[in-house]
Short mmCIF file of C-alpha atoms in Angstrom, two decimals:
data_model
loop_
_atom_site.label_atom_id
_atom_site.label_comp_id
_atom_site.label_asym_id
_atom_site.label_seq_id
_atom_site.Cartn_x
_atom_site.Cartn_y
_atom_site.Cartn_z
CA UNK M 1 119.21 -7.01 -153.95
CA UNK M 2 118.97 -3.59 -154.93
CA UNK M 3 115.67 -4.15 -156.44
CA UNK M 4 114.27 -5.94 -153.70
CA UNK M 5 115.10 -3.21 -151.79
CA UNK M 6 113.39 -0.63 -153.53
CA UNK M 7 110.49 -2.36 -154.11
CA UNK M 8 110.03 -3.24 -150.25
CA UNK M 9 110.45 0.62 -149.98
CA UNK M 10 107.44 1.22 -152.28
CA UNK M 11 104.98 -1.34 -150.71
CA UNK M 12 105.87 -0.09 -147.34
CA UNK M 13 105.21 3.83 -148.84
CA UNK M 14 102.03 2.18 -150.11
CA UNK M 15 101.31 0.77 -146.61
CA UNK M 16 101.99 4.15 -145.06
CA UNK M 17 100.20 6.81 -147.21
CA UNK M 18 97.18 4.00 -147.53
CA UNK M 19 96.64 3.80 -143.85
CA UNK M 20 96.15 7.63 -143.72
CA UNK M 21 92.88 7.15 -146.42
CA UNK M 22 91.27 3.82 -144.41
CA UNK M 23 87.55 3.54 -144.63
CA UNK M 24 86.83 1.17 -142.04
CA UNK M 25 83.10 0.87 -143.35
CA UNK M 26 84.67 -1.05 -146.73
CA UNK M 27 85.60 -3.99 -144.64
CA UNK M 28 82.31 -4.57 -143.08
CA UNK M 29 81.66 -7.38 -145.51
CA UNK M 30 84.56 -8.55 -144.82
CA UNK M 31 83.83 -11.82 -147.22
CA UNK M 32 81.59 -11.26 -149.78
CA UNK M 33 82.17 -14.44 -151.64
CA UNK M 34 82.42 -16.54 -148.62
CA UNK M 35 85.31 -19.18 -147.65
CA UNK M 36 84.85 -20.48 -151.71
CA UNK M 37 85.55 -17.14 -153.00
CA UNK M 38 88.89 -17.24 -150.61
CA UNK M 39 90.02 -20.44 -151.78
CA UNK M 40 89.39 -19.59 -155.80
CA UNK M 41 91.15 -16.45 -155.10
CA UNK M 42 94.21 -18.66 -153.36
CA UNK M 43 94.35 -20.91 -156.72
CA UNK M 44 94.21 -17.94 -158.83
CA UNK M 45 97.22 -16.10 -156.95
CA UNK M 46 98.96 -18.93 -156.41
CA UNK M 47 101.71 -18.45 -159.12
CA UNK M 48 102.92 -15.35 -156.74
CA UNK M 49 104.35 -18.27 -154.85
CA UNK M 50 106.33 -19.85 -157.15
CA UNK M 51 109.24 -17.78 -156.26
CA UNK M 52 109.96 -19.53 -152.72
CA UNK M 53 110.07 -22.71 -155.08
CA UNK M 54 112.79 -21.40 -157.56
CA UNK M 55 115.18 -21.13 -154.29
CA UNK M 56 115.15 -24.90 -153.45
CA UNK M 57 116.40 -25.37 -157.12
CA UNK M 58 119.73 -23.57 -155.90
CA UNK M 59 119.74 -26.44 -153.24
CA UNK M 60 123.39 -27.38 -154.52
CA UNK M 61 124.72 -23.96 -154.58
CA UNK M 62 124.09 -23.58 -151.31
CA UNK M 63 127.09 -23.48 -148.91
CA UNK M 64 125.45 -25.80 -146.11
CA UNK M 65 121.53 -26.51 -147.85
CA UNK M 66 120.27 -28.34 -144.58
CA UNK M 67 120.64 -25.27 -142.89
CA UNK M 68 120.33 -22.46 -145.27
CA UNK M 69 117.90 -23.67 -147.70
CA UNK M 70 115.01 -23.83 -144.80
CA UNK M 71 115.98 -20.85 -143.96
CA UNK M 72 116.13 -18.71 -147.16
CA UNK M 73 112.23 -20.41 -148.19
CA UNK M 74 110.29 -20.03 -144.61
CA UNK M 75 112.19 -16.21 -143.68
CA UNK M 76 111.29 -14.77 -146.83
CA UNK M 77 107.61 -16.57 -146.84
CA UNK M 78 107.05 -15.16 -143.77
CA UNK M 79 107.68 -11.59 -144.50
CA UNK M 80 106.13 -12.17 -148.15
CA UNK M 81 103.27 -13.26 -146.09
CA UNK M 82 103.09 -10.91 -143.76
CA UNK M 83 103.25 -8.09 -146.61
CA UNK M 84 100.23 -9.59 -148.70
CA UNK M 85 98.49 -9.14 -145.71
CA UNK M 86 98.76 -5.60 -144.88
CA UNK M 87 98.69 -4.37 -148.16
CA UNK M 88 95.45 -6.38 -148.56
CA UNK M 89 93.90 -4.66 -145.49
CA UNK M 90 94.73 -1.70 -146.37
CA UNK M 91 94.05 -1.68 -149.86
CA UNK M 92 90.17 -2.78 -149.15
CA UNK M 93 90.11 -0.15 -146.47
CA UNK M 94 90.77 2.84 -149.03
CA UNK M 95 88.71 1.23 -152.13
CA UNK M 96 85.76 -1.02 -152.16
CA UNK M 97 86.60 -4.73 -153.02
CA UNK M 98 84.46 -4.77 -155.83
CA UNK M 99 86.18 -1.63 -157.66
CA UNK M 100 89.37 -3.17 -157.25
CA UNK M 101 89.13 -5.79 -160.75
CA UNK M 102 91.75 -3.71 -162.84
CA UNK M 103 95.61 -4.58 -163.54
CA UNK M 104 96.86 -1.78 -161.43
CA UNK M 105 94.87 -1.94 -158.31
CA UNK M 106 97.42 -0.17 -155.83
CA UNK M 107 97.63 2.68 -158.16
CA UNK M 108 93.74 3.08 -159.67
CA UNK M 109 92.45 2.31 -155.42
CA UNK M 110 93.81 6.21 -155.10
CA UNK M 111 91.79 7.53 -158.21
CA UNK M 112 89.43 9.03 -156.07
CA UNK M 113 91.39 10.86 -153.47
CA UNK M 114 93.11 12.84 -156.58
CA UNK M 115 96.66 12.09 -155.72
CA UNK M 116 98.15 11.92 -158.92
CA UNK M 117 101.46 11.51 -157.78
CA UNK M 118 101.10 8.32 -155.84
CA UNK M 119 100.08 5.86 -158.12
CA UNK M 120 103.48 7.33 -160.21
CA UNK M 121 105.37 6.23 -157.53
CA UNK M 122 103.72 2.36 -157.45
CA UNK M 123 103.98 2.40 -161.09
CA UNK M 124 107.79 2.53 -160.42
CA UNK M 125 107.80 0.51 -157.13
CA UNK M 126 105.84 -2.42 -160.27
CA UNK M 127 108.71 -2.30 -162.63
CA UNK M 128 111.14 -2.83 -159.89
CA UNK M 129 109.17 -5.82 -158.36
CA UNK M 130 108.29 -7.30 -161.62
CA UNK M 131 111.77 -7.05 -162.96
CA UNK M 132 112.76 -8.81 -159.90
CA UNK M 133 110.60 -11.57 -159.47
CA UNK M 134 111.52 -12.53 -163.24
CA UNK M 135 114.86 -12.58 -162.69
CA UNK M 136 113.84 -15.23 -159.36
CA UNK M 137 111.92 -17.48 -162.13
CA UNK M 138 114.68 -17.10 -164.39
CA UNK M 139 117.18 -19.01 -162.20
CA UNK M 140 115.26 -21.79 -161.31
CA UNK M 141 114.30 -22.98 -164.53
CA UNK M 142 117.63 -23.87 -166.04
CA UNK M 143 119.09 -25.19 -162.59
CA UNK M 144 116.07 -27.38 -163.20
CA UNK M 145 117.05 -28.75 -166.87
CA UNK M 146 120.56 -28.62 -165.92
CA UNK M 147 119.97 -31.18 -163.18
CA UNK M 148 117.73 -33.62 -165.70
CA UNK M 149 120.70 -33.17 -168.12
CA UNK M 150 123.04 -34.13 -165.67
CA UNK M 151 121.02 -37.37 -164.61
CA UNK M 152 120.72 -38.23 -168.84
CA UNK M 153 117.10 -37.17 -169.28
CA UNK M 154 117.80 -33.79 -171.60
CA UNK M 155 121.33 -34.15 -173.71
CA UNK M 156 124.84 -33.81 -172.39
CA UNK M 157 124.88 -29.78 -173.97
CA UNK M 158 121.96 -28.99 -171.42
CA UNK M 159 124.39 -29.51 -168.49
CA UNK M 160 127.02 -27.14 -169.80
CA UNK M 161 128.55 -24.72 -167.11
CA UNK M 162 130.00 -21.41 -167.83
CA UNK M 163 133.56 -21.25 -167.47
CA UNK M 164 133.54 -18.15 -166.19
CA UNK M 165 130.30 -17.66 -163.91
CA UNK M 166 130.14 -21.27 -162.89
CA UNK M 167 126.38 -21.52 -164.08
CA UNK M 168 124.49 -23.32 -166.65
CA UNK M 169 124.59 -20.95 -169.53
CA UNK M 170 122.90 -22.90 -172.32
CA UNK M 171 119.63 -23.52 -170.50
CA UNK M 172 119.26 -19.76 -169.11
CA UNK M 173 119.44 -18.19 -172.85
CA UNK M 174 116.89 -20.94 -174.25
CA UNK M 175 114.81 -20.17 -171.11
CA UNK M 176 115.25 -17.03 -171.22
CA UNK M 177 114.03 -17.02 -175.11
CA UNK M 178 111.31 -19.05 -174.19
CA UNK M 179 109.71 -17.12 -171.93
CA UNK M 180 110.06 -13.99 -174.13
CA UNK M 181 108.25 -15.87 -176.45
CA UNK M 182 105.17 -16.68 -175.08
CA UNK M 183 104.66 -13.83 -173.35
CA UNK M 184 104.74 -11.87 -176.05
CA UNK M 185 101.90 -14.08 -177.97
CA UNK M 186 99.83 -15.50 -175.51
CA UNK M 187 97.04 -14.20 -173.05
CA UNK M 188 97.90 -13.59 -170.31
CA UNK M 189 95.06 -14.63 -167.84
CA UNK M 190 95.29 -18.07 -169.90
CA UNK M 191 98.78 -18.32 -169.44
CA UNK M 192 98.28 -17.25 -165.33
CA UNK M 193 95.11 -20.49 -164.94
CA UNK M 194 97.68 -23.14 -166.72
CA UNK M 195 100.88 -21.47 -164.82
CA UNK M 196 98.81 -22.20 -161.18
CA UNK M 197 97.73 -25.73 -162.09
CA UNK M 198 100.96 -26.60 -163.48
CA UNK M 199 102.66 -25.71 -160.57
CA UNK M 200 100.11 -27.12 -158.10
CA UNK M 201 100.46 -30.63 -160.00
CA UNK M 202 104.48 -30.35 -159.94
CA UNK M 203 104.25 -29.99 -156.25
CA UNK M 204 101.96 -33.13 -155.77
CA UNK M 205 104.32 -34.89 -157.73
CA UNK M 206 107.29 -33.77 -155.83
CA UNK M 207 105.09 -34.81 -152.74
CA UNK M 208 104.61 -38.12 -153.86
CA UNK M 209 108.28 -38.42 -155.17
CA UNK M 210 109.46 -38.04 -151.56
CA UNK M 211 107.35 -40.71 -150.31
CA UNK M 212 107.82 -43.46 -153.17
CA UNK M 213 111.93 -42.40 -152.65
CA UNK M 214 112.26 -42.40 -149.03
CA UNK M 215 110.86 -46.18 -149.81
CA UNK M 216 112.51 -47.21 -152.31
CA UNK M 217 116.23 -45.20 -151.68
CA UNK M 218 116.15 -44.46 -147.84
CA UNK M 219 120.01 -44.41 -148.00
CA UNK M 220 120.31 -41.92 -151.18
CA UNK M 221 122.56 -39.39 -150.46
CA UNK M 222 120.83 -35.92 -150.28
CA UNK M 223 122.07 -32.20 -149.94
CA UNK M 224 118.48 -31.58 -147.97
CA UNK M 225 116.37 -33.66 -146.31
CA UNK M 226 112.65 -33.10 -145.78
CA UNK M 227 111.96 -33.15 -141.86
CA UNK M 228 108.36 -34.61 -140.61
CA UNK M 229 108.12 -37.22 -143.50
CA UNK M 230 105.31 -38.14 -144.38
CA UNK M 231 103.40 -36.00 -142.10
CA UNK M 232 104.75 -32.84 -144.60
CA UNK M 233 104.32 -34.64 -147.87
CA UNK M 234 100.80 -35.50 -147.11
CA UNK M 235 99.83 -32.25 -146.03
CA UNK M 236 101.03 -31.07 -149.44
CA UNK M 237 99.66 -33.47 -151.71
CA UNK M 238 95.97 -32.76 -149.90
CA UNK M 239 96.29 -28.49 -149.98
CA UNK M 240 97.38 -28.44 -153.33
CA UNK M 241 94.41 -31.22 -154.86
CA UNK M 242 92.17 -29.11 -152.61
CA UNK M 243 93.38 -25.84 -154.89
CA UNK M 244 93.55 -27.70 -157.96
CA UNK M 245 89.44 -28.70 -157.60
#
């Protein structure tokens, strides 16, 4: 929470001192790679996402899920999306979109203005958000085997709780080792393409698993329900294809 915080403070300090350097004349191609370039950039961003998809997989450790898991996913996607926004109009307003290609672009967009102090204080605003979001991906992965474990696909020792902490231990060390793994030997803009279309696919799937189930088990007992079915499910399956292509 504290991290969240902070970082929050930093974009919005971005958002502030930004506004003050605005060039309105940057945004008067306002798409220079048409709707196509839009929807590439979408797909290629898309892994920013994945955090509002780790919360459903703490579904059963919510106190009343029908209620709090719809909640917790479409608040914070609203603010998340209201954020991306601003800081992406104001971040083309005080650089051109084409100088923007680099891996720090809210700190390098200030290069020219000579205010070496800013892009200090994104740098730190970065480690906080990065650290965070990590932590986010973190948790859903192991609630994830520990649920497969639990229903016999993965062995018995993958469902192991804590008896302390209540959570499933095992899994979130060998995730956690993992992920430290192939991060440290793989490239990264690789690793970004496969994470995108992996997760795209595993939402079609999940898509289509709520249609074939609501056939086939219409009386399964479920801690959340998806409303609008198969209205919702559709919609899915056809936005993410559309990304995947």
């Amino acid at each position: 929470t504290t991290m969240v915080i902070l970082k929050l403070a930093v974009v919005a300090f971005f958002l502030g001192v930004g506004a003050t350097y605005v060039q309105p004349e940057n945004w008067s191609d306002f798409m220079p790679n048409g709707f196509k370039g839009i929807t590439t950039a979408a797909a290629i961003i898309f892994f920013a996402y994945i955090g509002f998809d780790a919360v459903s997989t703490a579904a059963e450790e919510a106190r009343n899920p029908q209620r709090d898991m719809p909640i917790g996913i479409i608040a914070s996607l609203g603010v998340c999306t209201v954020l991306y926004v601003a800081v992406a109009i104001v971040l083309t307003g005080v650089a051109r979109w084409d100088t923007l290609g680099t891996a720090e672009p809210l700190a390098s967009a200030f290069a020219p203005y000579h205010l070496k102090w800013v892009p200090g204080v994104i740098a730190a605003g970065a480690l906080f958000a990065n650290t965070s979001v990590l932590i986010a991906f973190q948790i859903g992965q192991p609630r994830i085997l520990f649920a497969m474990a639990r229903d016999g696909l993965l062995p018995s020792w993958a469902g192991r709780v804590h008896p302390r902490f209540r959570t499933p231990h095992v899994t979130t060390i060998l995730t956690g080792v993992f992920v430290a793994l192939f991060s440290g030997i793989t490239n990264i803009n690789e690793m970004v393409e496969l994470t995108n279309i992996g997760t795209l696919f595993a939402f079609v799937l999940v898509a289509v698993g709520i249609l074939v189930l609501r056939r086939t088990e219409p009386d399964r007992p479920r801690a959340f329900r998806t409303p609008w079915v198969p209205f919702v499910p559709i919609c899915a399956i056809v936005s993410c294809g559309y990304l995947m292509t």
